[in-house]
Short mmCIF file of C-alpha atoms and ligand atoms in Angstrom, two decimals:
data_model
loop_
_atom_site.label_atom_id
_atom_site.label_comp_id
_atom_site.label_asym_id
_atom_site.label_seq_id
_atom_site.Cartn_x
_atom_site.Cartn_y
_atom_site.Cartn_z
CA UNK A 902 -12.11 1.40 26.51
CA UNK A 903 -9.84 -0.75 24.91
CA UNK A 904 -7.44 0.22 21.95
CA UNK A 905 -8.75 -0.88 18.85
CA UNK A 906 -5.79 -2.31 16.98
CA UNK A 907 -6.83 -4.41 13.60
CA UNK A 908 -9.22 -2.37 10.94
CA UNK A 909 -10.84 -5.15 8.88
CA UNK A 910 -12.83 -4.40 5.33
CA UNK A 911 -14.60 -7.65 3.76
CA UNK A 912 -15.92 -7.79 0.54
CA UNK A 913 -19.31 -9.88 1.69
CA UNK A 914 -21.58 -9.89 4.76
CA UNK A 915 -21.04 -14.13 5.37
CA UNK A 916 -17.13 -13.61 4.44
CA UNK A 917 -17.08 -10.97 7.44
CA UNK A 918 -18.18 -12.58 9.88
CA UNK A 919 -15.99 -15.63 8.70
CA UNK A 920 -13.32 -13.28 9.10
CA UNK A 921 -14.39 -12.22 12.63
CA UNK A 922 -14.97 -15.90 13.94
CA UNK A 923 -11.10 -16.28 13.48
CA UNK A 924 -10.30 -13.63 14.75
CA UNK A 925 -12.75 -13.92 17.64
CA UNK A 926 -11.34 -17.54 18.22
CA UNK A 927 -7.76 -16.74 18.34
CA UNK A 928 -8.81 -14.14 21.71
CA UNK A 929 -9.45 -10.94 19.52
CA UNK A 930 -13.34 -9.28 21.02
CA UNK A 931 -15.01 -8.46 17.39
CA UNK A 932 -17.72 -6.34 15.95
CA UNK A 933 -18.99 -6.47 12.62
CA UNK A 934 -20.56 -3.53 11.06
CA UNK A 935 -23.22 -3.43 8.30
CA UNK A 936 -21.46 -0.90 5.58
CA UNK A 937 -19.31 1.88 7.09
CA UNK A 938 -20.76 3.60 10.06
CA UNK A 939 -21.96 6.86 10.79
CA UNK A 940 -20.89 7.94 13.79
CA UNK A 941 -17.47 6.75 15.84
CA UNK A 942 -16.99 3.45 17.00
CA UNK A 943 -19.59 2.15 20.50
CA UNK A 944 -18.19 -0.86 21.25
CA UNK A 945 -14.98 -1.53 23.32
CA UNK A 946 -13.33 -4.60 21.23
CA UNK A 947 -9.87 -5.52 19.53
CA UNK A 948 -11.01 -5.24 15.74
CA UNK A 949 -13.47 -4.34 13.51
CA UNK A 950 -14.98 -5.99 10.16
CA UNK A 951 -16.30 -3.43 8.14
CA UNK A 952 -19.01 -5.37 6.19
CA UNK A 953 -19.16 -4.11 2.93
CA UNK A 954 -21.02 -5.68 -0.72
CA UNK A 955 -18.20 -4.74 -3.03
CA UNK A 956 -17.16 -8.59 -4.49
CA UNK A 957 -18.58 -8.09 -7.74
CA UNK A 958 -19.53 -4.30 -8.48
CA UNK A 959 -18.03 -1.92 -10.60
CA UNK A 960 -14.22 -1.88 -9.51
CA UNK A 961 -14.33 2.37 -9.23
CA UNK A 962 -17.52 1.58 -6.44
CA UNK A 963 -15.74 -1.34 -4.79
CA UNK A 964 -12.60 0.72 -4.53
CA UNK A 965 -14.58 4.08 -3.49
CA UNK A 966 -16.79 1.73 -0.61
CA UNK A 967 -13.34 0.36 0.79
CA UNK A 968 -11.11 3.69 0.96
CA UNK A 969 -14.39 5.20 2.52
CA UNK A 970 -13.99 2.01 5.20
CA UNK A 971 -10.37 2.46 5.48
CA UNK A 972 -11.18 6.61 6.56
CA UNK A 973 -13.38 5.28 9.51
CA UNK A 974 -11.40 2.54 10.58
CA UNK A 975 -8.30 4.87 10.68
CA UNK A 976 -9.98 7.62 12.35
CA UNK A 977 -11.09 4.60 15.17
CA UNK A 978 -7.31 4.00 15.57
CA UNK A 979 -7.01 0.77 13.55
CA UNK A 980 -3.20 0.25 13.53
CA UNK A 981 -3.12 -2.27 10.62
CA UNK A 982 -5.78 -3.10 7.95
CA UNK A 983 -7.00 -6.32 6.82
CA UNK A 984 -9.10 -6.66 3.45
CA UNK A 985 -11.19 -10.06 3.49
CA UNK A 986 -12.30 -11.63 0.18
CA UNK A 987 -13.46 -14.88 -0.38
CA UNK A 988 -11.21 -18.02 -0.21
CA UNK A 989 -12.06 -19.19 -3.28
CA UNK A 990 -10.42 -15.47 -4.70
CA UNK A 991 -13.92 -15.07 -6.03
CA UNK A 992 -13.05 -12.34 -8.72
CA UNK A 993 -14.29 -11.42 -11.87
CA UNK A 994 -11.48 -10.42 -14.82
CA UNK A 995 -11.00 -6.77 -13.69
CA UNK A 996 -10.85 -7.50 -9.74
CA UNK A 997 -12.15 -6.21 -7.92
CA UNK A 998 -8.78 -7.89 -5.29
CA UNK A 999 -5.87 -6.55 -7.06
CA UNK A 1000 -7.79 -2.72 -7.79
CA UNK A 1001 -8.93 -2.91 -4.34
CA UNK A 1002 -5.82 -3.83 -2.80
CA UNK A 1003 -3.94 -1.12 -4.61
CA UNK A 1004 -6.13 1.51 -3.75
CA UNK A 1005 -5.35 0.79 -0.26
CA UNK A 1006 -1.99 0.42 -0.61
CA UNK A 1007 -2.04 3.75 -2.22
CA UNK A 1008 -3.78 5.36 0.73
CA UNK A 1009 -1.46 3.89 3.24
CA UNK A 1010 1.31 4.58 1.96
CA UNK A 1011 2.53 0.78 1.84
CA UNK A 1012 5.19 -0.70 -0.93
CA UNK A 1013 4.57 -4.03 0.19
CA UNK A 1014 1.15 -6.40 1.27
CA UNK A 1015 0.48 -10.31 0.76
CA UNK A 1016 -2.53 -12.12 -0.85
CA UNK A 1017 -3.15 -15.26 0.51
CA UNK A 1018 -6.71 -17.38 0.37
CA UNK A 1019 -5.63 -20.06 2.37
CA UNK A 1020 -7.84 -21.25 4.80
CA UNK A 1021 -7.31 -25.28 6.02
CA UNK A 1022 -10.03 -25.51 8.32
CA UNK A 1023 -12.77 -25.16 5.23
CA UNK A 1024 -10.06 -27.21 2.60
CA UNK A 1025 -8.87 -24.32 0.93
CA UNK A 1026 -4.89 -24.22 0.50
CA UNK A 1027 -2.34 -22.62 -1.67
CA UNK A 1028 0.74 -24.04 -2.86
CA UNK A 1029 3.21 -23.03 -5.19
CA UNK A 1030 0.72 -20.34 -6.06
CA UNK A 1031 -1.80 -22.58 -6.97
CA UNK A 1032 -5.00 -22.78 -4.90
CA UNK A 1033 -6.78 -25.81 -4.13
CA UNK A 1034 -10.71 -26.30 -2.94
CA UNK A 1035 -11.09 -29.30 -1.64
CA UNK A 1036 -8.80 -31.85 -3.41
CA UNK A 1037 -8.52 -30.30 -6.40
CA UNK A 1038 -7.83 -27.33 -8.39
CA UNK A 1039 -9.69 -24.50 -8.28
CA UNK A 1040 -10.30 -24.46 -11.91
CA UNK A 1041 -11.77 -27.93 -10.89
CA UNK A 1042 -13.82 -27.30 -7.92
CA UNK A 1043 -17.21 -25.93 -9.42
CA UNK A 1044 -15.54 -22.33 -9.20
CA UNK A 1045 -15.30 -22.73 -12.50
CA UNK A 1046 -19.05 -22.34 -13.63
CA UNK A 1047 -19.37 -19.30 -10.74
CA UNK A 1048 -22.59 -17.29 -12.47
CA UNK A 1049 -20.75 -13.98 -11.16
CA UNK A 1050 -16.86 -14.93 -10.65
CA UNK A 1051 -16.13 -17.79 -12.80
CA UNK A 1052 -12.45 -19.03 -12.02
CA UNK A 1053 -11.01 -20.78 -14.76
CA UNK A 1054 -7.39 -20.17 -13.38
CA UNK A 1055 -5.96 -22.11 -9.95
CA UNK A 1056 -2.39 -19.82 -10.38
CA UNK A 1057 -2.94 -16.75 -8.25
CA UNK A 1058 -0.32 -15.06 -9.12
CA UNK A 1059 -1.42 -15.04 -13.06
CA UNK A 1060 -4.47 -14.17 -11.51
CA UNK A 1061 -4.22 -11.56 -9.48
CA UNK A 1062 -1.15 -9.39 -11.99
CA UNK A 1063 -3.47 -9.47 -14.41
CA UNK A 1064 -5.87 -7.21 -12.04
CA UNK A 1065 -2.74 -5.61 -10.89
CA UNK A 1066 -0.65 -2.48 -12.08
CA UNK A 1067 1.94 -3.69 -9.05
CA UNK A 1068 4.06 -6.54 -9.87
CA UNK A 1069 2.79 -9.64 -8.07
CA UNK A 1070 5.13 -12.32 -6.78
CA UNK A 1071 5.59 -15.62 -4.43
CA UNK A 1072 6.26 -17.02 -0.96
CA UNK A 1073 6.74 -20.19 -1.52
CA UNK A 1074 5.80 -23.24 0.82
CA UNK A 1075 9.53 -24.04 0.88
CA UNK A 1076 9.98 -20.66 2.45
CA UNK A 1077 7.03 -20.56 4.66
CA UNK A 1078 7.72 -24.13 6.03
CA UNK A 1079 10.97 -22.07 7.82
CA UNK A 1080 9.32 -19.57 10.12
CA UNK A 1081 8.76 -16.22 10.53
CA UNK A 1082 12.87 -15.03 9.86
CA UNK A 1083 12.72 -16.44 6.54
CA UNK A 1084 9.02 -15.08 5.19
CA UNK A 1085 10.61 -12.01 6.35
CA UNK A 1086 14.06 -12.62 4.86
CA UNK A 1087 11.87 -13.56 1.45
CA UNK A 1088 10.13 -10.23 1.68
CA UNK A 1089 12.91 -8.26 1.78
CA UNK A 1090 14.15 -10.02 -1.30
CA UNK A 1091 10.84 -9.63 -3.36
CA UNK A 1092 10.85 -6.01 -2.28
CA UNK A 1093 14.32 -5.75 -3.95
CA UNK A 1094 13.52 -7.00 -7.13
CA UNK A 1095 10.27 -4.85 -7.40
CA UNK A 1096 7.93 -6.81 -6.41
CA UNK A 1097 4.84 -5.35 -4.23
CA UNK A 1098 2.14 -8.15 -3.78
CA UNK A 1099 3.11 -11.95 -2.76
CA UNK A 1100 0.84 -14.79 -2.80
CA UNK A 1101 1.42 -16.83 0.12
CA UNK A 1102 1.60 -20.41 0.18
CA UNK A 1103 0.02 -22.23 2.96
CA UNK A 1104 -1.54 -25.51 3.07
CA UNK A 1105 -2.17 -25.74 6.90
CA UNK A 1106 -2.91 -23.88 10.10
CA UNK A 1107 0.74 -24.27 11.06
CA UNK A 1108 2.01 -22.30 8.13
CA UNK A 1109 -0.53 -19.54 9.01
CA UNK A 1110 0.97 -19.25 12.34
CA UNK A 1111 4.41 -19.35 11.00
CA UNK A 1112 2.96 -16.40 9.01
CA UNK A 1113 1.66 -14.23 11.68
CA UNK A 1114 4.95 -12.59 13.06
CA UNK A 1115 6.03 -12.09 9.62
CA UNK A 1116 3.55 -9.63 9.24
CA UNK A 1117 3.25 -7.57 12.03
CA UNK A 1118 4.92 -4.60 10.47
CA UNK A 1119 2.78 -4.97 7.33
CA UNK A 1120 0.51 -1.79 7.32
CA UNK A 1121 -1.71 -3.69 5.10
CA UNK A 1122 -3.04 -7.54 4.80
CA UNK A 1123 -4.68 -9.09 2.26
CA UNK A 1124 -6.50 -12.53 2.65
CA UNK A 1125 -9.47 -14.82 3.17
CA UNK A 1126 -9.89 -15.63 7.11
CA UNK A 1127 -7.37 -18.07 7.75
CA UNK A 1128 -4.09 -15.45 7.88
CA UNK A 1129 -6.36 -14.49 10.82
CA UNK A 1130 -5.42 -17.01 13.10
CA UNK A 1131 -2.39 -15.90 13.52
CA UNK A 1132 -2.63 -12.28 14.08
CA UNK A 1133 -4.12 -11.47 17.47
CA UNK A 1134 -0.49 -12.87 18.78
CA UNK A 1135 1.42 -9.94 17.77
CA UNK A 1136 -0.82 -7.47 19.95
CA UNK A 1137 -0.36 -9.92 22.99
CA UNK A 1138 -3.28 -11.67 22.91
CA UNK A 1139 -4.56 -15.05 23.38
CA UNK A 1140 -7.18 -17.06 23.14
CA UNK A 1141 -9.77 -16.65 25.85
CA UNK A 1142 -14.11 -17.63 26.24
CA UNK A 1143 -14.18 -14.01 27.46
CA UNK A 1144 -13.97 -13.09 23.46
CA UNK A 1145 -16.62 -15.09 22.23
CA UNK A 1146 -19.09 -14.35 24.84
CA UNK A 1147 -22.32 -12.86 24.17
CA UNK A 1148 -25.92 -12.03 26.02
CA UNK A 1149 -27.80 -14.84 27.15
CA UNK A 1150 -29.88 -16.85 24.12
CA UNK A 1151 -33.47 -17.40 24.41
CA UNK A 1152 -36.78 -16.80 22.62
CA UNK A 1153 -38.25 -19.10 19.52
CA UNK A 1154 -35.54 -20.70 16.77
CA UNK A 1155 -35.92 -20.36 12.68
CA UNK A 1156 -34.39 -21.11 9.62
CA UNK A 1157 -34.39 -19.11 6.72
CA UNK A 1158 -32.34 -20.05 4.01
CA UNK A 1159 -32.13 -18.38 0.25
CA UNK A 1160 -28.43 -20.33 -0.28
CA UNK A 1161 -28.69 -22.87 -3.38
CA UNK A 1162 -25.28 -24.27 -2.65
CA UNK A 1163 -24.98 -28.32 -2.35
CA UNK A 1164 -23.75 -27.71 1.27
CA UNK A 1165 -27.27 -26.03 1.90
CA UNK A 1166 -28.58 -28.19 0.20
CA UNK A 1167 -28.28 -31.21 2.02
CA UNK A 1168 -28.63 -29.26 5.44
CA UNK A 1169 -32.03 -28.32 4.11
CA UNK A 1170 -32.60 -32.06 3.10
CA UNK A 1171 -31.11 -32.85 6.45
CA UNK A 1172 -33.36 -30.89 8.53
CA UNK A 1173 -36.70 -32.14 7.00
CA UNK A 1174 -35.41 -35.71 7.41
CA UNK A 1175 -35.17 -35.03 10.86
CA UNK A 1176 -38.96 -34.43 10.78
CA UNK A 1177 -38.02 -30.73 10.91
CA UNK A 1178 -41.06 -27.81 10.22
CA UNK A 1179 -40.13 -26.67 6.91
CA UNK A 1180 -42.03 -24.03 4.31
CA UNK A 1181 -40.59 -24.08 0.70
CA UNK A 1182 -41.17 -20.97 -1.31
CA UNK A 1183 -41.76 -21.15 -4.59
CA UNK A 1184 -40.15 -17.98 -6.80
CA UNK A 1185 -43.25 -17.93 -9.49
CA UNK A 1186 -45.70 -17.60 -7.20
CA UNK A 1187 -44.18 -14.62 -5.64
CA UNK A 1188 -43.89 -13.51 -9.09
CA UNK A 1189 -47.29 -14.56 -9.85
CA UNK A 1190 -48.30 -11.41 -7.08
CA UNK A 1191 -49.04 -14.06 -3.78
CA UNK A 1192 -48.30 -12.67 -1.05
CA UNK A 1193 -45.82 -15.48 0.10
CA UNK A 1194 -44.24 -14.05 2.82
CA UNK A 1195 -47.78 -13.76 4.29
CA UNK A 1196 -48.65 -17.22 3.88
CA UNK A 1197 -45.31 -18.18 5.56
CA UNK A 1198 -45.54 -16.04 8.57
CA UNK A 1199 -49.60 -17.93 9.06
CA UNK A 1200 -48.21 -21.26 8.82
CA UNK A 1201 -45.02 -20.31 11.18
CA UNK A 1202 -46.90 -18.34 13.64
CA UNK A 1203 -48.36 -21.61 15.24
CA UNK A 1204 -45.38 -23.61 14.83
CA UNK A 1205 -42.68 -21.64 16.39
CA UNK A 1206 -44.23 -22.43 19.55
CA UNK A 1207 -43.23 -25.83 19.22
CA UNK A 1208 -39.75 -26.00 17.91
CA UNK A 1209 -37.60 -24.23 14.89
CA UNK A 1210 -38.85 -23.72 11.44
CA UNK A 1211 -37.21 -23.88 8.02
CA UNK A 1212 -38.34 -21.77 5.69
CA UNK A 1213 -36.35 -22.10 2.05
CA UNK A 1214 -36.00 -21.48 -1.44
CA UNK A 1215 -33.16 -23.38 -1.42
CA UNK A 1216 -33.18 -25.39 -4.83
CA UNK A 1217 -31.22 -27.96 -6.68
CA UNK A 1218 -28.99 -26.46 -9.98
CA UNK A 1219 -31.58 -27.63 -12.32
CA UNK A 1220 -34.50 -25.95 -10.91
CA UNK A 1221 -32.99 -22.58 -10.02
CA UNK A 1222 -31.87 -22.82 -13.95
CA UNK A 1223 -35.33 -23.17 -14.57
CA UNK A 1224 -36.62 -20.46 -12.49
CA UNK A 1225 -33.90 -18.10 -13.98
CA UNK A 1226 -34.58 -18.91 -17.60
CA UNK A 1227 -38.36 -17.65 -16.89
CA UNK A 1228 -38.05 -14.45 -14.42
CA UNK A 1229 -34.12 -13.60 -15.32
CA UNK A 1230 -31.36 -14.42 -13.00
CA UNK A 1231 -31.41 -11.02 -11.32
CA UNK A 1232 -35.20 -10.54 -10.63
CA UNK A 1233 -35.34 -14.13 -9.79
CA UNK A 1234 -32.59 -13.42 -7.09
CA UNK A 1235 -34.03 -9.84 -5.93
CA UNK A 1236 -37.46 -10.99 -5.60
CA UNK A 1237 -36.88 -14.08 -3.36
CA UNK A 1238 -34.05 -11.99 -1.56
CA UNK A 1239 -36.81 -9.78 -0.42
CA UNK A 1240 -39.52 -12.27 0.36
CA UNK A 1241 -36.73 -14.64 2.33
CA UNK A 1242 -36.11 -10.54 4.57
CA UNK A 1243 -39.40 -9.50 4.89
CA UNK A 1244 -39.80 -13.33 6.57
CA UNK A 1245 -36.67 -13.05 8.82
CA UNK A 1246 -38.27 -9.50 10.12
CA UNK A 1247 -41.84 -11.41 10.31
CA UNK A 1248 -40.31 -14.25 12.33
CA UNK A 1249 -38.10 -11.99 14.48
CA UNK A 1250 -41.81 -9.57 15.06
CA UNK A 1251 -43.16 -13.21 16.65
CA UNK A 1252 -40.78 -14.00 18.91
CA UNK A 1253 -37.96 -15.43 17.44
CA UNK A 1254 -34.73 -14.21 18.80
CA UNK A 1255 -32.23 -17.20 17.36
CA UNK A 1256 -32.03 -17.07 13.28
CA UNK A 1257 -30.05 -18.77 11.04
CA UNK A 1258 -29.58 -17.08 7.82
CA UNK A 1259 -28.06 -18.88 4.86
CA UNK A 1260 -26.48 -17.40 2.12
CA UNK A 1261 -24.45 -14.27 1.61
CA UNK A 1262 -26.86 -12.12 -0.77
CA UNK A 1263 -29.51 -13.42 1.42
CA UNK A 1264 -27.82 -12.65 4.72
CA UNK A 1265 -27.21 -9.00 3.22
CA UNK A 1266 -30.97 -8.57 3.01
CA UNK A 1267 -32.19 -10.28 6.05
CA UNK A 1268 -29.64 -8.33 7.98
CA UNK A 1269 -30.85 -4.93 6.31
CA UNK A 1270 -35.03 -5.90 6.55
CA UNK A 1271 -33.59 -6.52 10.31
CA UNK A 1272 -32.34 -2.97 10.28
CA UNK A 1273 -29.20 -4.46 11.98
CA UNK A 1274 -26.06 -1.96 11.88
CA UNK A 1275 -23.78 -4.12 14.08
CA UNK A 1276 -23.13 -7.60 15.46
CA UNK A 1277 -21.15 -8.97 18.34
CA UNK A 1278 -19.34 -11.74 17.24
CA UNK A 1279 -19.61 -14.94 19.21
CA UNK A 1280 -19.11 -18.76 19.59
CA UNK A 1281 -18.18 -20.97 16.47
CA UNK A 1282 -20.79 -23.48 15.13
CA UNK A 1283 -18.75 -24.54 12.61
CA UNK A 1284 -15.53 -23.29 10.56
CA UNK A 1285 -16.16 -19.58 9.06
CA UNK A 1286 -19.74 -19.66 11.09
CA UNK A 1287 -19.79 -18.21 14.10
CA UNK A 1288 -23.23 -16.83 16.12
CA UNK A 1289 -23.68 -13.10 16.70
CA UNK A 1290 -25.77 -10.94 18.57
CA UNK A 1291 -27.53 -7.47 17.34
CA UNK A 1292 -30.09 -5.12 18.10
CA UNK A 1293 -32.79 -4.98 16.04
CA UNK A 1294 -35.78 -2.46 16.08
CA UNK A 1295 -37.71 -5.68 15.33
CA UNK A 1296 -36.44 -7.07 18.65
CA UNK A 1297 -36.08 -4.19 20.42
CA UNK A 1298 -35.65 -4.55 24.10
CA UNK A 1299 -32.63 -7.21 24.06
CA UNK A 1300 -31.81 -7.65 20.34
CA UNK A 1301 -31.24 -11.23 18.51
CA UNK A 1302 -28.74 -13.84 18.37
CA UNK A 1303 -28.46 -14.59 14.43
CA UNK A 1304 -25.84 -16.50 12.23
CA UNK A 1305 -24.74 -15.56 8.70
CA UNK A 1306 -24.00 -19.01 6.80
CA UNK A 1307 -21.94 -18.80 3.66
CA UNK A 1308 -23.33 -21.22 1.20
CA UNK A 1309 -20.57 -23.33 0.98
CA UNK A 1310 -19.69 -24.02 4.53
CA UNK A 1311 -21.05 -26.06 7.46
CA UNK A 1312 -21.94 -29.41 8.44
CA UNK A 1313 -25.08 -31.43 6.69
CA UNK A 1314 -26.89 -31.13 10.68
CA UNK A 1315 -26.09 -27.21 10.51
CA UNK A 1316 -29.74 -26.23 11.18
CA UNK A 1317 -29.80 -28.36 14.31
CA UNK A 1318 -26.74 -27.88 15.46
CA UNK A 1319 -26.16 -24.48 14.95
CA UNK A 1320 -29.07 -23.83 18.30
CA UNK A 1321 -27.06 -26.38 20.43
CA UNK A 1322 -24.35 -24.34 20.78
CA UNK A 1323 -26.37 -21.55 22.45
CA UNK A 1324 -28.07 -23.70 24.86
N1 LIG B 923 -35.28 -21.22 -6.00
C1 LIG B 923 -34.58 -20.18 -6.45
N2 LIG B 923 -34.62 -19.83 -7.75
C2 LIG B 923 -33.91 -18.78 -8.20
N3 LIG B 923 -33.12 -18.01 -7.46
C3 LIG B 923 -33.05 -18.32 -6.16
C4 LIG B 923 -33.77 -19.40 -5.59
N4 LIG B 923 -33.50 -19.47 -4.28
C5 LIG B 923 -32.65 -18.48 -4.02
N5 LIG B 923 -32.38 -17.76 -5.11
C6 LIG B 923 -31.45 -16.62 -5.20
O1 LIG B 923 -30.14 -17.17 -5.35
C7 LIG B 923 -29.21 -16.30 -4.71
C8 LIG B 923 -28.42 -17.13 -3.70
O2 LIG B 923 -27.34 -16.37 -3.28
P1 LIG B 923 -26.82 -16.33 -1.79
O3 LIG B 923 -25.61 -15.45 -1.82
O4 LIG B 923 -27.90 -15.99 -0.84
O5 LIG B 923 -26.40 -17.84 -1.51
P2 LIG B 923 -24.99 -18.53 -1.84
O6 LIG B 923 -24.47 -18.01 -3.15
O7 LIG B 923 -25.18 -19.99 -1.68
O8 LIG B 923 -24.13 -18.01 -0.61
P3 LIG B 923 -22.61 -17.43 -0.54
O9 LIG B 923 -22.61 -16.14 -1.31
O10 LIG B 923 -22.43 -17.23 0.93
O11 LIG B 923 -21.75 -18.51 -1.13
C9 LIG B 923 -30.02 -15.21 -4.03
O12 LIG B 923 -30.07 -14.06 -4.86
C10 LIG B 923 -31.40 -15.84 -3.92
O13 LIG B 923 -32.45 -14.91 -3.82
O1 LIG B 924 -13.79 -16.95 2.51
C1 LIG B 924 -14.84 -17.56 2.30
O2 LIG B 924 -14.91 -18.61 1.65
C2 LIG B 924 -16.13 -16.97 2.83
O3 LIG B 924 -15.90 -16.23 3.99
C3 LIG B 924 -16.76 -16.07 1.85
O4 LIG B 924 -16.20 -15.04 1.54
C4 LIG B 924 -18.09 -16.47 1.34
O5 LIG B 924 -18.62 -15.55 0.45
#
């Protein structure tokens, strides 16, 4: 069995396996768990993404559920760790990043880690501390009016000392621009004047391979999934198709999709346009006591014979507003979060072995209703999104290929594309 070597911990289901497509793509073999295993490790790969649900809970929990993951992934082997959050820094005022990151820092005995969000290929860059989504500011980008993790503040380093007891510093662009000798050289000088945590500037994929032998002593890593790219290097490895490969696709296609971002959105939009088999579910009447999931799984049953279905609550701003004001945000949430699963495991009971999940807090229950534990990480559909394969004891002789879809990310044709690339 191979040696695993990098011990990941995410803070979200959809940012892990964003995590694990980089690392996948840069010629690391990946498995994603669901929550810290039991038992030891069954799976002879690189790394690890420890999938946990810790981006917004209590910061005591969220710290408690990642030292637990950092036990396991030691007692695997891991030689360095990796925390994953979001690259939007999705935090609320008392972390849970800089608690998180000092916890583990604590338990590994390390006096120095980075924080960078950066990652290029999805428009997200940092420089001079400042992150950008898109073309502007973060402050700028929408982030701002986050229900959960409203960021009203594009300087990371204000952001993350004020959830830190460590001082927090910078690696400038100027610096990074120079190679690994000088990030190293800067380092060195940050660790001199007392500082433990750098933000890391990087505005392009470049600068996050520049980073990568910088860091290769670093017990600890802190990031969103673009500092990946440039890690699988320092344990000699390259990228190769042997790492993304996975068990033969086949059986029926479906959508389900819980994500109310724009970029779902107008994939949802997209797909009917196409003349696509699409359900909408509507949240009052599963309030209302219908038994919606039935309904869906009657109309689907005939139609998966013919081609891939959509089912969705995906909703425009206005009319989730709406919903929320009459059921509450977090009933509304729970009670189509456990419709949208109890579809997936319908679906997957009928046949379907290729499912497209969208949204994180929806992918968290589908995977669960799915009774999913761990997922092979395969090919890219598009940046952050990669497929997967997993046994399920809904599909139990061969498992399922499915794909966790962060709501922000992928193409407008994702729910086309996304079974093109398995063909
Ligand atoms: N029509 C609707 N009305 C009210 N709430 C909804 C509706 N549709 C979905 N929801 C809830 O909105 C939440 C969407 O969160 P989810 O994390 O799944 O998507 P996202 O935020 O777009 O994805 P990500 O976390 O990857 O960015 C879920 O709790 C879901 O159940
Ligand atoms: O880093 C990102 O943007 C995503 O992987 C994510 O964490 C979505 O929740």
């Amino acid at each position: 069995m191979a040696k695993l070597v990098l011990g990941c911990i995410a803070d979200d289901f959809t940012g892990a396996t964003d995590l694990a497509n980089n690392l996948v793509r840069a010629g690391m073999r990946v498995v994603q768990t669901i929550g810290v295993p039991e038992g030891p490790l069954d799976a002879d790969v690189d790394a690890v993404v420890v999938a946990l649900k810790s981006r917004t809970i209590a910061p005591a929990e969220a710290i408690a559920q990642s030292l637990d993951a950092l036990r396991w992934l030691q007692a695997q082997g891991a030689q360095q760790i990796y925390f994953k959050y979001c690259s939007t820094f999705d935090s609320t005022a008392q972390g849970n990043i800089g608690p998180v990151t000092e916890a583990l820092m604590e338990a590994l005995g390390c006096d120095f880690t980075i924080a960078t969000p950066a990652f290029p290929d999805n428009k997200r860059t940092v420089f001079k501390g400042y992150l950008f989504a898109g073309d502007v500011l973060l402050n700028e980008s929408g982030m701002q009016n986050h229900p959960l993790t409203p960021m009203t503040d594009p300087n990371l380093v204000r952001v993350l000392q004020a959830q830190c007891t460590r001082k927090v510093g910078l690696i400038d662009h100027a610096v990074v621009a120079r190679g690994a000798e000088a990030i190293e050289a800067r380092i060195a000088q940050l660790k001199a004047e007392g500082v433990s945590i750098a933000i890391v500037d990087a505005v392009s994929n470049d600068d996050l391979l520049r980073m990568g032998p910088a860091l290769a002593k670093l017990p600890l890593l802190t990031a969103g999934s673009g500092v990946a790219i440039g890690l699988p290097a320092n344990f000699g490895l390259a990228p190769s198709s042997q790492a993304s490969a996975l068990p033969k696709a086949g059986g029926k296609t479906a959508i389900v999709s819980g994500s109310c971002s724009l970029a779902t959105n107008r994939q949802v939009l997209d797909f009917i346009q196409r003349g696509g088999a699409a359900m909408a579910i509507d949240p009052l009447r599963i309030a209302a006591g219908v038994d919606v999931a039935a309904e869906v799984l009657a109309w689907a049953a005939p139609r998966i014979d013919q081609g891939s279905v959509l089912v969705y609550s995906t909703a425009e701003a206005g009319a989730v507003k709406s919903v929320q004001g009459r059921l509450g945000v977090e009933e509304a949430g729970a009670m189509v979060e456990r419709t949208i699963a109890a579809i997936a495991r319908g679906l997957v009971e009928r046949g379907v072995r290729q499912l497209v999940v969208a949204g994180g807090e929806t992918s968290g229950a589908c995977v669960q209703a799915l009774g999913i534990a761990q997922m092979q990480i395969g090919p890219q559909i598009d940046p952050g999104v990669p497929w997967c394969h997993a046994r399920s004891d809904a599909a139990p002789e061969a498992g399922l290929h499915i794909t966790l879809k962060s709501g922000n990310f992928g193409s407008d044709d994702f729910f086309t594309k996304a079974f093109t690339v398995l063909a």
